[in-house]
């Protein structure tokens, strides 16, 4: 019996450590993905936290030996489009992120306005491919679309940003 | 060679988004490891009199460190083997909450739970994994994402995190909204359904 309890404790500790590592290593990537999708700082923070909560909820079924970032991205995208999206509208007018100073926040508002011309797919597609180094194929997989559609989205995004 | 307009916007986006700071507390639900209670060392209930900012932005830097939530008690999950929701409108767990805030006086009737503010009542709905209803004390216990547990009752002044909307904003009538949502316990038909608020965090000055 004692061995069983010890074994459970060891497994729990391993998962705890893996979860902690995933949080420290990937949180910023998840946040940026969510920011690209939502174009809203508060909502992105919210979504990133939600995604990690989901990871924790699924901790016993997740394969911790495999790369988790794609899982987190897909979870974030699904959460962003789930039934609670209407509730998030109020976040758009909610409090600003406390992590920005005034100058940076003003700059962010300009960038956000330019990025608002793009659809969530276009924003996320161009961020993943132009900034995060994803191939069209890998980005398409994360975003649940085809490589062709992804390529077209990136092209549209560039055109829109040039005119912003 | 000058960068294109698109490249400049992307570079700014890259720089500004990289400034975001990871919250110190790793998000998770109540601990349900199945381990003996004695192994959840140092467990303590953190009943917090809410300071609104801490609800929306998390604890100040240095207060909570990654991993510190290992001492969170499984309050909501173990409260009762037979779950009764009483007047609560309850939705399935959804792993997060919007970060808007509101406050007012909690009103608990036989069939409904409202937030009363300036003469307006807002229907409250709750996530099933973080709320419990005590019929004996007619009190609501809510577990916040930071592990703090708050118990509130009729007449308490509460600060609520979460998000909501109105029929005027969304164009969705109360009845249609109820039909569209997935419920563990839907609001009683006698409850006012507009506006409505999904509770994501609770603080009380009880």
mmCIF file of N, CA, C and O in Angstrom, chain A residues 42-135:
data_model
loop_
_atom_site.group_PDB
_atom_site.id
_atom_site.type_symbol
_atom_site.label_atom_id
_atom_site.label_comp_id
_atom_site.label_asym_id
_atom_site.label_seq_id
_atom_site.Cartn_x
_atom_site.Cartn_y
_atom_site.Cartn_z
ATOM 1 N N UNK A 42 -6.093 41.872 -23.160
ATOM 2 C CA UNK A 42 -6.750 41.236 -22.014
ATOM 3 C C UNK A 42 -7.318 39.874 -22.367
ATOM 4 O O UNK A 42 -7.192 38.909 -21.609
ATOM 5 N N UNK A 43 -7.951 39.808 -23.521
ATOM 6 C CA UNK A 43 -8.519 38.530 -23.942
ATOM 7 C C UNK A 43 -7.419 37.496 -24.167
ATOM 8 O O UNK A 43 -7.599 36.304 -23.878
ATOM 9 N N UNK A 44 -6.272 37.952 -24.674
ATOM 10 C CA UNK A 44 -5.170 37.021 -24.920
ATOM 11 C C UNK A 44 -4.622 36.468 -23.612
ATOM 12 O O UNK A 44 -4.326 35.268 -23.499
ATOM 13 N N UNK A 45 -4.493 37.325 -22.628
ATOM 14 C CA UNK A 45 -4.048 36.842 -21.315
ATOM 15 C C UNK A 45 -5.041 35.828 -20.766
ATOM 16 O O UNK A 45 -4.664 34.783 -20.227
ATOM 17 N N UNK A 46 -6.302 36.171 -20.916
ATOM 18 C CA UNK A 46 -7.370 35.286 -20.440
ATOM 19 C C UNK A 46 -7.309 33.931 -21.136
ATOM 20 O O UNK A 46 -7.365 32.871 -20.503
ATOM 21 N N UNK A 47 -7.153 33.978 -22.448
ATOM 22 C CA UNK A 47 -7.124 32.732 -23.217
ATOM 23 C C UNK A 47 -5.895 31.891 -22.888
ATOM 24 O O UNK A 47 -5.976 30.658 -22.810
ATOM 25 N N UNK A 48 -4.769 32.559 -22.712
ATOM 26 C CA UNK A 48 -3.557 31.812 -22.369
ATOM 27 C C UNK A 48 -3.746 31.086 -21.039
ATOM 28 O O UNK A 48 -3.393 29.903 -20.908
ATOM 29 N N UNK A 49 -4.322 31.786 -20.090
ATOM 30 C CA UNK A 49 -4.560 31.151 -18.798
ATOM 31 C C UNK A 49 -5.563 30.000 -18.942
ATOM 32 O O UNK A 49 -5.402 28.944 -18.338
ATOM 33 N N UNK A 50 -6.591 30.233 -19.732
ATOM 34 C CA UNK A 50 -7.579 29.181 -19.949
ATOM 35 C C UNK A 50 -6.949 27.942 -20.566
ATOM 36 O O UNK A 50 -7.268 26.817 -20.194
ATOM 37 N N UNK A 51 -6.064 28.183 -21.512
ATOM 38 C CA UNK A 51 -5.437 27.044 -22.187
ATOM 39 C C UNK A 51 -4.606 26.217 -21.212
ATOM 40 O O UNK A 51 -4.618 24.980 -21.258
ATOM 41 N N UNK A 52 -3.908 26.893 -20.343
ATOM 42 C CA UNK A 52 -3.133 26.149 -19.354
ATOM 43 C C UNK A 52 -4.021 25.458 -18.330
ATOM 44 O O UNK A 52 -3.690 24.379 -17.823
ATOM 45 N N UNK A 53 -5.142 26.074 -18.043
ATOM 46 C CA UNK A 53 -6.084 25.392 -17.152
ATOM 47 C C UNK A 53 -6.575 24.094 -17.792
ATOM 48 O O UNK A 53 -6.718 23.065 -17.133
ATOM 49 N N UNK A 54 -6.828 24.169 -19.108
ATOM 50 C CA UNK A 54 -7.232 22.957 -19.828
ATOM 51 C C UNK A 54 -6.119 21.901 -19.796
ATOM 52 O O UNK A 54 -6.383 20.711 -19.642
ATOM 53 N N UNK A 55 -4.903 22.376 -19.969
ATOM 54 C CA UNK A 55 -3.781 21.435 -19.925
ATOM 55 C C UNK A 55 -3.716 20.754 -18.564
ATOM 56 O O UNK A 55 -3.532 19.537 -18.474
ATOM 57 N N UNK A 56 -3.921 21.537 -17.536
ATOM 58 C CA UNK A 56 -3.894 20.966 -16.186
ATOM 59 C C UNK A 56 -5.049 19.987 -15.988
ATOM 60 O O UNK A 56 -4.884 18.908 -15.409
ATOM 61 N N UNK A 57 -6.204 20.353 -16.502
ATOM 62 C CA UNK A 57 -7.369 19.474 -16.370
ATOM 63 C C UNK A 57 -7.144 18.145 -17.088
ATOM 64 O O UNK A 57 -7.695 17.123 -16.694
ATOM 65 N N UNK A 58 -6.358 18.199 -18.159
ATOM 66 C CA UNK A 58 -6.095 16.985 -18.941
ATOM 67 C C UNK A 58 -4.741 16.359 -18.608
ATOM 68 O O UNK A 58 -4.208 15.575 -19.389
ATOM 69 N N UNK A 59 -4.224 16.701 -17.469
ATOM 70 C CA UNK A 59 -2.834 16.329 -17.187
ATOM 71 C C UNK A 59 -2.608 14.823 -17.143
ATOM 72 O O UNK A 59 -1.500 14.366 -17.408
ATOM 73 N N UNK A 60 -3.633 14.061 -16.798
ATOM 74 C CA UNK A 60 -3.430 12.617 -16.706
ATOM 75 C C UNK A 60 -3.506 11.940 -18.075
ATOM 76 O O UNK A 60 -3.070 10.808 -18.227
ATOM 77 N N UNK A 61 -4.057 12.632 -19.068
ATOM 78 C CA UNK A 61 -4.166 12.025 -20.396
ATOM 79 C C UNK A 61 -3.178 12.620 -21.395
ATOM 80 O O UNK A 61 -3.012 12.087 -22.488
ATOM 81 N N UNK A 62 -2.550 13.714 -21.035
ATOM 82 C CA UNK A 62 -1.589 14.351 -21.943
ATOM 83 C C UNK A 62 -0.291 13.553 -21.977
ATOM 84 O O UNK A 62 0.166 13.041 -20.954
ATOM 85 N N UNK A 63 0.273 13.418 -23.176
ATOM 86 C CA UNK A 63 1.586 12.798 -23.312
ATOM 87 C C UNK A 63 2.640 13.882 -23.102
ATOM 88 O O UNK A 63 2.927 14.676 -23.999
ATOM 89 N N UNK A 64 3.188 13.878 -21.921
ATOM 90 C CA UNK A 64 4.099 14.965 -21.549
ATOM 91 C C UNK A 64 5.451 14.853 -22.238
ATOM 92 O O UNK A 64 6.265 15.780 -22.170
ATOM 93 N N UNK A 65 5.703 13.730 -22.882
ATOM 94 C CA UNK A 65 6.978 13.565 -23.574
ATOM 95 C C UNK A 65 6.947 14.160 -24.979
ATOM 96 O O UNK A 65 7.972 14.268 -25.634
ATOM 97 N N UNK A 66 5.748 14.519 -25.449
ATOM 98 C CA UNK A 66 5.629 15.093 -26.784
ATOM 99 C C UNK A 66 5.578 16.612 -26.688
ATOM 100 O O UNK A 66 5.188 17.169 -25.659
ATOM 101 N N UNK A 67 5.951 17.303 -27.755
ATOM 102 C CA UNK A 67 5.878 18.767 -27.739
ATOM 103 C C UNK A 67 4.448 19.234 -27.465
ATOM 104 O O UNK A 67 3.495 18.736 -28.065
ATOM 105 N N UNK A 68 4.315 20.177 -26.574
ATOM 106 C CA UNK A 68 2.992 20.597 -26.127
ATOM 107 C C UNK A 68 2.498 21.875 -26.801
ATOM 108 O O UNK A 68 1.321 22.214 -26.694
ATOM 109 N N UNK A 69 3.390 22.556 -27.480
ATOM 110 C CA UNK A 69 3.009 23.878 -27.972
ATOM 111 C C UNK A 69 1.864 23.810 -28.980
ATOM 112 O O UNK A 69 0.934 24.623 -28.922
ATOM 113 N N UNK A 70 1.937 22.849 -29.883
ATOM 114 C CA UNK A 70 0.861 22.735 -30.870
ATOM 115 C C UNK A 70 -0.462 22.437 -30.175
ATOM 116 O O UNK A 70 -1.515 22.981 -30.545
ATOM 117 N N UNK A 71 -0.424 21.570 -29.163
ATOM 118 C CA UNK A 71 -1.637 21.255 -28.392
ATOM 119 C C UNK A 71 -2.193 22.529 -27.753
ATOM 120 O O UNK A 71 -3.399 22.786 -27.783
ATOM 121 N N UNK A 72 -1.300 23.328 -27.205
ATOM 122 C CA UNK A 72 -1.742 24.569 -26.557
ATOM 123 C C UNK A 72 -2.308 25.554 -27.575
ATOM 124 O O UNK A 72 -3.297 26.240 -27.309
ATOM 125 N N UNK A 73 -1.698 25.633 -28.742
ATOM 126 C CA UNK A 73 -2.198 26.537 -29.782
ATOM 127 C C UNK A 73 -3.608 26.120 -30.229
ATOM 128 O O UNK A 73 -4.497 26.956 -30.348
ATOM 129 N N UNK A 74 -3.742 24.844 -30.493
ATOM 130 C CA UNK A 74 -5.057 24.375 -30.961
ATOM 131 C C UNK A 74 -6.110 24.599 -29.880
ATOM 132 O O UNK A 74 -7.236 25.041 -30.162
ATOM 133 N N UNK A 75 -5.749 24.310 -28.644
ATOM 134 C CA UNK A 75 -6.689 24.536 -27.541
ATOM 135 C C UNK A 75 -7.060 26.012 -27.447
ATOM 136 O O UNK A 75 -8.231 26.368 -27.267
ATOM 137 N N UNK A 76 -6.066 26.863 -27.596
ATOM 138 C CA UNK A 76 -6.316 28.311 -27.528
ATOM 139 C C UNK A 76 -7.256 28.753 -28.641
ATOM 140 O O UNK A 76 -8.198 29.527 -28.416
ATOM 141 N N UNK A 77 -7.010 28.252 -29.824
ATOM 142 C CA UNK A 77 -7.873 28.634 -30.953
ATOM 143 C C UNK A 77 -9.305 28.164 -30.719
ATOM 144 O O UNK A 77 -10.263 28.911 -30.962
ATOM 145 N N UNK A 78 -9.438 26.959 -30.224
ATOM 146 C CA UNK A 78 -10.797 26.454 -29.973
ATOM 147 C C UNK A 78 -11.485 27.250 -28.877
ATOM 148 O O UNK A 78 -12.678 27.554 -28.966
ATOM 149 N N UNK A 79 -10.738 27.568 -27.846
ATOM 150 C CA UNK A 79 -11.333 28.358 -26.771
ATOM 151 C C UNK A 79 -11.771 29.729 -27.276
ATOM 152 O O UNK A 79 -12.797 30.263 -26.857
ATOM 153 N N UNK A 80 -10.959 30.266 -28.170
ATOM 154 C CA UNK A 80 -11.259 31.615 -28.672
ATOM 155 C C UNK A 80 -12.529 31.644 -29.497
ATOM 156 O O UNK A 80 -13.154 32.687 -29.650
ATOM 157 N N UNK A 81 -12.891 30.519 -30.019
ATOM 158 C CA UNK A 81 -14.081 30.498 -30.873
ATOM 159 C C UNK A 81 -15.234 29.748 -30.222
ATOM 160 O O UNK A 81 -16.236 29.477 -30.866
ATOM 161 N N UNK A 82 -15.092 29.453 -28.955
ATOM 162 C CA UNK A 82 -16.139 28.652 -28.318
ATOM 163 C C UNK A 82 -17.332 29.507 -27.934
ATOM 164 O O UNK A 82 -17.430 30.681 -28.267
ATOM 165 N N UNK A 83 -18.212 28.926 -27.215
ATOM 166 C CA UNK A 83 -19.479 29.579 -26.939
ATOM 167 C C UNK A 83 -19.356 30.796 -26.036
ATOM 168 O O UNK A 83 -20.313 31.532 -25.854
ATOM 169 N N UNK A 84 -18.192 31.012 -25.456
ATOM 170 C CA UNK A 84 -18.048 32.138 -24.554
ATOM 171 C C UNK A 84 -17.520 33.387 -25.249
ATOM 172 O O UNK A 84 -17.253 34.374 -24.608
ATOM 173 N N UNK A 85 -17.405 33.314 -26.557
ATOM 174 C CA UNK A 85 -16.813 34.469 -27.214
ATOM 175 C C UNK A 85 -17.652 35.724 -27.026
ATOM 176 O O UNK A 85 -17.109 36.823 -26.957
ATOM 177 N N UNK A 86 -18.942 35.562 -26.936
ATOM 178 C CA UNK A 86 -19.763 36.756 -26.757
ATOM 179 C C UNK A 86 -19.508 37.403 -25.404
ATOM 180 O O UNK A 86 -19.609 38.611 -25.260
ATOM 181 N N UNK A 87 -19.164 36.577 -24.444
ATOM 182 C CA UNK A 87 -18.923 37.139 -23.122
ATOM 183 C C UNK A 87 -17.665 37.966 -23.096
ATOM 184 O O UNK A 87 -17.490 38.831 -22.249
ATOM 185 N N UNK A 88 -16.774 37.696 -24.024
ATOM 186 C CA UNK A 88 -15.494 38.382 -23.980
ATOM 187 C C UNK A 88 -15.556 39.781 -24.572
ATOM 188 O O UNK A 88 -14.614 40.529 -24.506
ATOM 189 N N UNK A 89 -16.690 40.089 -25.177
ATOM 190 C CA UNK A 89 -16.748 41.407 -25.789
ATOM 191 C C UNK A 89 -16.468 42.500 -24.776
ATOM 192 O O UNK A 89 -15.916 43.536 -25.090
ATOM 193 N N UNK A 90 -16.855 42.267 -23.559
ATOM 194 C CA UNK A 90 -16.647 43.316 -22.569
ATOM 195 C C UNK A 90 -15.176 43.511 -22.230
ATOM 196 O O UNK A 90 -14.795 44.553 -21.738
ATOM 197 N N UNK A 91 -14.400 42.504 -22.494
ATOM 198 C CA UNK A 91 -12.980 42.653 -22.227
ATOM 199 C C UNK A 91 -12.388 43.740 -23.110
ATOM 200 O O UNK A 91 -11.484 44.452 -22.721
ATOM 201 N N UNK A 92 -12.948 43.859 -24.307
ATOM 202 C CA UNK A 92 -12.385 44.831 -25.241
ATOM 203 C C UNK A 92 -12.397 46.228 -24.654
ATOM 204 O O UNK A 92 -11.539 47.040 -24.959
ATOM 205 N N UNK A 93 -13.345 46.484 -23.804
ATOM 206 C CA UNK A 93 -13.403 47.794 -23.163
ATOM 207 C C UNK A 93 -12.958 47.712 -21.713
ATOM 208 O O UNK A 93 -13.181 48.629 -20.942
ATOM 209 N N UNK A 94 -12.365 46.601 -21.364
ATOM 210 C CA UNK A 94 -11.985 46.382 -19.978
ATOM 211 C C UNK A 94 -10.687 47.059 -19.632
ATOM 212 O O UNK A 94 -10.135 47.841 -20.404
ATOM 213 N N UNK A 95 -10.169 46.767 -18.458
ATOM 214 C CA UNK A 95 -8.966 47.442 -18.005
ATOM 215 C C UNK A 95 -7.761 47.050 -18.852
ATOM 216 O O UNK A 95 -7.692 45.953 -19.376
ATOM 217 N N UNK A 96 -6.826 47.943 -18.961
ATOM 218 C CA UNK A 96 -5.639 47.653 -19.740
ATOM 219 C C UNK A 96 -4.739 46.683 -18.991
ATOM 220 O O UNK A 96 -4.903 46.473 -17.800
ATOM 221 N N UNK A 97 -3.814 46.145 -19.754
ATOM 222 C CA UNK A 97 -2.851 45.289 -19.090
ATOM 223 C C UNK A 97 -1.935 46.135 -18.230
ATOM 224 O O UNK A 97 -1.443 47.179 -18.666
ATOM 225 N N UNK A 98 -1.673 45.720 -16.991
ATOM 226 C CA UNK A 98 -0.796 46.498 -16.137
ATOM 227 C C UNK A 98 0.677 46.347 -16.519
ATOM 228 O O UNK A 98 1.530 46.971 -15.921
ATOM 229 N N UNK A 99 0.952 45.501 -17.503
ATOM 230 C CA UNK A 99 2.346 45.232 -17.829
ATOM 231 C C UNK A 99 2.911 46.259 -18.806
ATOM 232 O O UNK A 99 4.083 46.229 -19.111
ATOM 233 N N UNK A 100 2.063 47.139 -19.326
ATOM 234 C CA UNK A 100 2.535 48.111 -20.289
ATOM 235 C C UNK A 100 2.645 49.494 -19.662
ATOM 236 O O UNK A 100 1.782 49.916 -18.913
ATOM 237 N N UNK A 101 3.710 50.210 -20.041
ATOM 238 C CA UNK A 101 3.753 51.614 -19.673
ATOM 239 C C UNK A 101 2.943 52.394 -20.714
ATOM 240 O O UNK A 101 2.485 51.848 -21.725
ATOM 241 N N UNK A 102 2.812 53.676 -20.466
ATOM 242 C CA UNK A 102 1.921 54.470 -21.308
ATOM 243 C C UNK A 102 2.398 54.522 -22.753
ATOM 244 O O UNK A 102 1.608 54.389 -23.689
ATOM 245 N N UNK A 103 3.717 54.724 -22.938
ATOM 246 C CA UNK A 103 4.243 54.826 -24.300
ATOM 247 C C UNK A 103 4.014 53.521 -25.063
ATOM 248 O O UNK A 103 3.528 53.510 -26.197
ATOM 249 N N UNK A 104 4.371 52.439 -24.408
ATOM 250 C CA UNK A 104 4.202 51.137 -25.056
ATOM 251 C C UNK A 104 2.730 50.863 -25.334
ATOM 252 O O UNK A 104 2.380 50.275 -26.369
ATOM 253 N N UNK A 105 1.891 51.286 -24.405
ATOM 254 C CA UNK A 105 0.463 51.031 -24.593
ATOM 255 C C UNK A 105 -0.064 51.824 -25.792
ATOM 256 O O UNK A 105 -0.838 51.304 -26.602
ATOM 257 N N UNK A 106 0.376 53.068 -25.915
ATOM 258 C CA UNK A 106 -0.057 53.874 -27.061
ATOM 259 C C UNK A 106 0.429 53.247 -28.372
ATOM 260 O O UNK A 106 -0.298 53.225 -29.370
ATOM 261 N N UNK A 107 1.667 52.749 -28.348
ATOM 262 C CA UNK A 107 2.181 52.081 -29.542
ATOM 263 C C UNK A 107 1.353 50.839 -29.861
ATOM 264 O O UNK A 107 1.057 50.549 -31.017
ATOM 265 N N UNK A 108 1.007 50.135 -28.791
ATOM 266 C CA UNK A 108 0.214 48.921 -28.999
ATOM 267 C C UNK A 108 -1.133 49.246 -29.620
ATOM 268 O O UNK A 108 -1.613 48.538 -30.501
ATOM 269 N N UNK A 109 -1.736 50.342 -29.193
ATOM 270 C CA UNK A 109 -3.037 50.711 -29.755
ATOM 271 C C UNK A 109 -2.923 50.981 -31.253
ATOM 272 O O UNK A 109 -3.827 50.632 -32.029
ATOM 273 N N UNK A 110 -1.792 51.578 -31.679
ATOM 274 C CA UNK A 110 -1.588 51.810 -33.111
ATOM 275 C C UNK A 110 -1.435 50.487 -33.864
ATOM 276 O O UNK A 110 -2.010 50.288 -34.928
ATOM 277 N N UNK A 111 -0.622 49.614 -33.278
ATOM 278 C CA UNK A 111 -0.415 48.314 -33.920
ATOM 279 C C UNK A 111 -1.724 47.535 -33.964
ATOM 280 O O UNK A 111 -2.073 46.918 -34.975
ATOM 281 N N UNK A 112 -2.450 47.599 -32.880
ATOM 282 C CA UNK A 112 -3.719 46.870 -32.830
ATOM 283 C C UNK A 112 -4.682 47.385 -33.886
ATOM 284 O O UNK A 112 -5.398 46.607 -34.520
ATOM 285 N N UNK A 113 -4.695 48.699 -34.063
ATOM 286 C CA UNK A 113 -5.593 49.263 -35.066
ATOM 287 C C UNK A 113 -5.240 48.754 -36.459
ATOM 288 O O UNK A 113 -6.122 48.438 -37.269
ATOM 289 N N UNK A 114 -3.933 48.671 -36.728
ATOM 290 C CA UNK A 114 -3.517 48.153 -38.035
ATOM 291 C C UNK A 114 -3.875 46.678 -38.176
ATOM 292 O O UNK A 114 -4.381 46.241 -39.220
ATOM 293 N N UNK A 115 -3.637 45.928 -37.121
ATOM 294 C CA UNK A 115 -3.921 44.486 -37.181
ATOM 295 C C UNK A 115 -5.420 44.203 -37.205
ATOM 296 O O UNK A 115 -5.849 43.116 -37.600
ATOM 297 N N UNK A 116 -6.210 45.178 -36.764
ATOM 298 C CA UNK A 116 -7.657 44.972 -36.758
ATOM 299 C C UNK A 116 -8.227 44.863 -38.168
ATOM 300 O O UNK A 116 -9.354 44.413 -38.354
ATOM 301 N N UNK A 117 -7.449 45.301 -39.164
ATOM 302 C CA UNK A 117 -7.908 45.152 -40.545
ATOM 303 C C UNK A 117 -7.922 43.692 -40.985
ATOM 304 O O UNK A 117 -8.506 43.346 -42.006
ATOM 305 N N UNK A 118 -7.197 42.874 -40.255
ATOM 306 C CA UNK A 118 -7.049 41.471 -40.636
ATOM 307 C C UNK A 118 -8.062 40.606 -39.880
ATOM 308 O O UNK A 118 -8.458 40.947 -38.755
ATOM 309 N N UNK A 119 -8.418 39.520 -40.470
ATOM 310 C CA UNK A 119 -9.258 38.546 -39.770
ATOM 311 C C UNK A 119 -8.386 37.785 -38.765
ATOM 312 O O UNK A 119 -7.145 37.808 -38.877
ATOM 313 N N UNK A 120 -8.991 37.109 -37.797
ATOM 314 C CA UNK A 120 -8.185 36.316 -36.870
ATOM 315 C C UNK A 120 -7.273 35.321 -37.582
ATOM 316 O O UNK A 120 -6.101 35.170 -37.214
ATOM 317 N N UNK A 121 -7.792 34.681 -38.608
ATOM 318 C CA UNK A 121 -6.965 33.713 -39.340
ATOM 319 C C UNK A 121 -5.796 34.416 -40.018
ATOM 320 O O UNK A 121 -4.653 33.939 -39.969
ATOM 321 N N UNK A 122 -6.062 35.552 -40.636
ATOM 322 C CA UNK A 122 -4.991 36.271 -41.326
ATOM 323 C C UNK A 122 -3.926 36.760 -40.337
ATOM 324 O O UNK A 122 -2.730 36.637 -40.597
ATOM 325 N N UNK A 123 -4.383 37.301 -39.230
ATOM 326 C CA UNK A 123 -3.415 37.780 -38.221
ATOM 327 C C UNK A 123 -2.544 36.639 -37.718
ATOM 328 O O UNK A 123 -1.315 36.729 -37.668
ATOM 329 N N UNK A 124 -3.202 35.559 -37.350
ATOM 330 C CA UNK A 124 -2.459 34.456 -36.758
ATOM 331 C C UNK A 124 -1.568 33.796 -37.796
ATOM 332 O O UNK A 124 -0.434 33.395 -37.490
ATOM 333 N N UNK A 125 -2.040 33.714 -39.007
ATOM 334 C CA UNK A 125 -1.253 33.098 -40.071
ATOM 335 C C UNK A 125 0.030 33.880 -40.320
ATOM 336 O O UNK A 125 1.121 33.301 -40.431
ATOM 337 N N UNK A 126 -0.083 35.186 -40.378
ATOM 338 C CA UNK A 126 1.128 35.971 -40.688
ATOM 339 C C UNK A 126 2.058 36.023 -39.475
ATOM 340 O O UNK A 126 3.288 36.031 -39.632
ATOM 341 N N UNK A 127 1.512 36.018 -38.281
ATOM 342 C CA UNK A 127 2.372 36.001 -37.095
ATOM 343 C C UNK A 127 3.137 34.679 -37.009
ATOM 344 O O UNK A 127 4.343 34.651 -36.761
ATOM 345 N N UNK A 128 2.430 33.587 -37.233
ATOM 346 C CA UNK A 128 3.094 32.286 -37.131
ATOM 347 C C UNK A 128 4.186 32.130 -38.186
ATOM 348 O O UNK A 128 5.278 31.622 -37.902
ATOM 349 N N UNK A 129 3.888 32.548 -39.400
ATOM 350 C CA UNK A 129 4.845 32.310 -40.481
ATOM 351 C C UNK A 129 5.934 33.377 -40.551
ATOM 352 O O UNK A 129 7.097 33.059 -40.814
ATOM 353 N N UNK A 130 5.579 34.626 -40.293
ATOM 354 C CA UNK A 130 6.569 35.705 -40.437
ATOM 355 C C UNK A 130 7.388 35.917 -39.174
ATOM 356 O O UNK A 130 8.550 36.317 -39.255
ATOM 357 N N UNK A 131 6.782 35.663 -38.027
ATOM 358 C CA UNK A 131 7.488 35.945 -36.777
ATOM 359 C C UNK A 131 7.923 34.697 -36.031
ATOM 360 O O UNK A 131 8.958 34.691 -35.365
ATOM 361 N N UNK A 132 7.102 33.670 -36.066
ATOM 362 C CA UNK A 132 7.404 32.477 -35.267
ATOM 363 C C UNK A 132 8.136 31.409 -36.057
ATOM 364 O O UNK A 132 8.529 30.387 -35.495
ATOM 365 N N UNK A 133 8.301 31.618 -37.344
ATOM 366 C CA UNK A 133 9.083 30.686 -38.144
ATOM 367 C C UNK A 133 8.378 29.400 -38.524
ATOM 368 O O UNK A 133 9.030 28.412 -38.883
ATOM 369 N N UNK A 134 7.057 29.407 -38.448
ATOM 370 C CA UNK A 134 6.320 28.210 -38.843
ATOM 371 C C UNK A 134 6.278 28.089 -40.363
ATOM 372 O O UNK A 134 6.177 29.087 -41.085
ATOM 373 N N UNK A 135 6.324 26.864 -40.828
ATOM 374 C CA UNK A 135 6.086 26.624 -42.247
ATOM 375 C C UNK A 135 4.582 26.791 -42.508
ATOM 376 O O UNK A 135 3.767 26.755 -41.581
#
